[in-house]
Amino acid sequence: DPDLLARFAGPAARIAQESGEWLTAARLFDLATRATPPASDSRFDALVGGGIAYARSGNPERSVALFRDAEEIARRLDDDDRIVDVLRHRLQLLAAHLRDRERAAEPAEVLSEALHSTKVSPGAEATARSTLATSYFERGRNEDALHQANLAVRAAGQSDDDEAVGHARFALGLAELGELQPQRSLDDFRGSFEAFARANHPWYRTWPTGRIPLTLWMLGRLDDADHEST
């Protein structure tokens, strides 16, 4: 029954996603995609969810195709927030899951241009700039990473979106790590963890917790670093 699929497949996919059951989530998002109307918000959400899940389950080629379909829908809907959102997911995929940082240069510029040419909400801007900052950090462009991360934190402060705050402060923590500022980095990673906890995102909370031991080690707090690692 398409109505039942539309009603339950998406929520079930998100539950599987939060549990780290990525392949199950991917298949459920596929069901949700088939059950939603073409060129609709719900079809866009299912495609993006599927793109993330397939990337995490080891099928980046499928992910690229789903993000392409999602971008087409966002442009047909003339929805700037959704356009920027799918562009950042594409950048994240190339930078992280395909392990191809040089190929990430072009989508980084596309995303940067989209942020200049569209009017997006503060939360969407914060999350997109966080992804840009992380991409620059991973390519050794620390000054650009710090600039984008600070813009992300500023935008997040204009929103009531804890998830955006978590992304922004995580990106700033990375940039500060690249600038050898471990105390500032530690403070922002902890702020990121707290924001993701408020947003009830267990998966995202693992991002700052995975970096905190390094900052403690850089500060000479070896016992605390060992404790945080266990």
PDB file of C-alpha atoms in Angstrom, residues 116-211:
ATOM      1  CA  HIS A 116      26.653  33.726  -2.156  1.00  0.00           C
ATOM      2  CA  SER A 117      23.845  33.596  -4.722  1.00  0.00           C
ATOM      3  CA  THR A 118      20.941  32.283  -2.643  1.00  0.00           C
ATOM      4  CA  LYS A 119      19.085  33.339   0.483  1.00  0.00           C
ATOM      5  CA  VAL A 120      19.170  30.516   2.995  1.00  0.00           C
ATOM      6  CA  SER A 121      18.065  30.254   6.611  1.00  0.00           C
ATOM      7  CA  PRO A 122      20.706  30.735   9.325  1.00  0.00           C
ATOM      8  CA  GLY A 123      20.584  27.039  10.237  1.00  0.00           C
ATOM      9  CA  ALA A 124      21.108  25.919   6.642  1.00  0.00           C
ATOM     10  CA  GLU A 125      23.933  28.424   6.193  1.00  0.00           C
ATOM     11  CA  ALA A 126      25.642  27.272   9.393  1.00  0.00           C
ATOM     12  CA  THR A 127      25.527  23.613   8.425  1.00  0.00           C
ATOM     13  CA  ALA A 128      26.722  24.285   4.860  1.00  0.00           C
ATOM     14  CA  ARG A 129      29.602  26.491   5.993  1.00  0.00           C
ATOM     15  CA  SER A 130      30.566  23.843   8.537  1.00  0.00           C
ATOM     16  CA  THR A 131      30.895  21.319   5.728  1.00  0.00           C
ATOM     17  CA  LEU A 132      32.959  23.800   3.697  1.00  0.00           C
ATOM     18  CA  ALA A 133      35.228  24.423   6.685  1.00  0.00           C
ATOM     19  CA  THR A 134      35.752  20.698   7.210  1.00  0.00           C
ATOM     20  CA  SER A 135      36.570  20.231   3.531  1.00  0.00           C
ATOM     21  CA  TYR A 136      39.142  23.032   3.657  1.00  0.00           C
ATOM     22  CA  PHE A 137      40.644  21.616   6.861  1.00  0.00           C
ATOM     23  CA  GLU A 138      41.061  18.189   5.276  1.00  0.00           C
ATOM     24  CA  ARG A 139      42.854  19.777   2.293  1.00  0.00           C
ATOM     25  CA  GLY A 140      45.235  21.742   4.514  1.00  0.00           C
ATOM     26  CA  ARG A 141      43.612  25.128   3.837  1.00  0.00           C
ATOM     27  CA  ASN A 142      43.540  26.102   7.508  1.00  0.00           C
ATOM     28  CA  GLU A 143      42.934  29.827   7.007  1.00  0.00           C
ATOM     29  CA  ASP A 144      39.909  29.163   4.797  1.00  0.00           C
ATOM     30  CA  ALA A 145      38.687  26.526   7.246  1.00  0.00           C
ATOM     31  CA  LEU A 146      38.875  28.953  10.166  1.00  0.00           C
ATOM     32  CA  HIS A 147      37.094  31.683   8.179  1.00  0.00           C
ATOM     33  CA  GLN A 148      34.204  29.430   7.138  1.00  0.00           C
ATOM     34  CA  ALA A 149      33.912  27.896  10.616  1.00  0.00           C
ATOM     35  CA  ASN A 150      33.630  31.329  12.243  1.00  0.00           C
ATOM     36  CA  LEU A 151      30.941  32.299   9.717  1.00  0.00           C
ATOM     37  CA  ALA A 152      29.167  29.028  10.534  1.00  0.00           C
ATOM     38  CA  VAL A 153      29.207  29.756  14.270  1.00  0.00           C
ATOM     39  CA  ARG A 154      27.870  33.264  13.636  1.00  0.00           C
ATOM     40  CA  ALA A 155      25.017  31.924  11.476  1.00  0.00           C
ATOM     41  CA  ALA A 156      24.235  29.174  14.001  1.00  0.00           C
ATOM     42  CA  GLY A 157      23.937  31.822  16.699  1.00  0.00           C
ATOM     43  CA  GLN A 158      21.135  33.420  14.683  1.00  0.00           C
ATOM     44  CA  SER A 159      19.168  30.159  14.584  1.00  0.00           C
ATOM     45  CA  ASP A 160      17.427  28.028  17.191  1.00  0.00           C
ATOM     46  CA  ASP A 161      18.878  24.872  15.611  1.00  0.00           C
ATOM     47  CA  ASP A 162      21.024  22.832  18.015  1.00  0.00           C
ATOM     48  CA  GLU A 163      22.129  20.524  15.209  1.00  0.00           C
ATOM     49  CA  ALA A 164      23.483  23.521  13.275  1.00  0.00           C
ATOM     50  CA  VAL A 165      25.280  24.706  16.410  1.00  0.00           C
ATOM     51  CA  GLY A 166      26.816  21.262  16.821  1.00  0.00           C
ATOM     52  CA  HIS A 167      28.088  21.212  13.247  1.00  0.00           C
ATOM     53  CA  ALA A 168      29.452  24.755  13.472  1.00  0.00           C
ATOM     54  CA  ARG A 169      31.331  24.267  16.720  1.00  0.00           C
ATOM     55  CA  PHE A 170      32.743  20.940  15.532  1.00  0.00           C
ATOM     56  CA  ALA A 171      34.045  22.615  12.376  1.00  0.00           C
ATOM     57  CA  LEU A 172      35.543  25.440  14.427  1.00  0.00           C
ATOM     58  CA  GLY A 173      37.198  22.898  16.716  1.00  0.00           C
ATOM     59  CA  LEU A 174      38.807  21.236  13.698  1.00  0.00           C
ATOM     60  CA  ALA A 175      40.014  24.552  12.307  1.00  0.00           C
ATOM     61  CA  GLU A 176      41.483  25.523  15.683  1.00  0.00           C
ATOM     62  CA  LEU A 177      43.197  22.141  15.828  1.00  0.00           C
ATOM     63  CA  GLY A 178      44.801  22.963  12.479  1.00  0.00           C
ATOM     64  CA  GLU A 179      45.968  26.269  13.957  1.00  0.00           C
ATOM     65  CA  LEU A 180      47.466  24.431  16.989  1.00  0.00           C
ATOM     66  CA  GLN A 181      45.014  25.973  19.452  1.00  0.00           C
ATOM     67  CA  PRO A 182      44.099  22.855  21.473  1.00  0.00           C
ATOM     68  CA  GLN A 183      42.331  24.615  24.380  1.00  0.00           C
ATOM     69  CA  ARG A 184      39.980  26.488  22.060  1.00  0.00           C
ATOM     70  CA  SER A 185      39.527  23.313  20.051  1.00  0.00           C
ATOM     71  CA  LEU A 186      38.657  21.331  23.179  1.00  0.00           C
ATOM     72  CA  ASP A 187      36.103  23.940  24.268  1.00  0.00           C
ATOM     73  CA  ASP A 188      34.412  23.876  20.859  1.00  0.00           C
ATOM     74  CA  PHE A 189      34.389  20.070  20.616  1.00  0.00           C
ATOM     75  CA  ARG A 190      32.706  19.938  24.019  1.00  0.00           C
ATOM     76  CA  GLY A 191      30.243  22.612  22.932  1.00  0.00           C
ATOM     77  CA  SER A 192      29.554  20.593  19.797  1.00  0.00           C
ATOM     78  CA  PHE A 193      28.900  17.455  21.836  1.00  0.00           C
ATOM     79  CA  GLU A 194      26.462  19.300  24.099  1.00  0.00           C
ATOM     80  CA  ALA A 195      24.589  20.784  21.125  1.00  0.00           C
ATOM     81  CA  PHE A 196      24.281  17.402  19.411  1.00  0.00           C
ATOM     82  CA  ALA A 197      23.085  15.911  22.702  1.00  0.00           C
ATOM     83  CA  ARG A 198      20.359  18.574  22.943  1.00  0.00           C
ATOM     84  CA  ALA A 199      19.403  17.769  19.353  1.00  0.00           C
ATOM     85  CA  ASN A 200      19.283  14.043  20.254  1.00  0.00           C
ATOM     86  CA  HIS A 201      21.775  12.948  17.599  1.00  0.00           C
ATOM     87  CA  PRO A 202      23.818  10.006  18.978  1.00  0.00           C
ATOM     88  CA  TRP A 203      25.686   9.503  15.691  1.00  0.00           C
ATOM     89  CA  TYR A 204      26.828  13.115  15.416  1.00  0.00           C
ATOM     90  CA  ARG A 205      27.962  13.089  19.050  1.00  0.00           C
ATOM     91  CA  THR A 206      30.677  10.614  18.084  1.00  0.00           C
ATOM     92  CA  TRP A 207      32.369  13.264  15.914  1.00  0.00           C
ATOM     93  CA  PRO A 208      33.579  15.542  18.743  1.00  0.00           C
ATOM     94  CA  THR A 209      34.156  12.683  21.180  1.00  0.00           C
ATOM     95  CA  GLY A 210      36.519  11.126  18.646  1.00  0.00           C
ATOM     96  CA  ARG A 211      38.640  14.317  18.592  1.00  0.00           C
TER      97      ARG A 211
END
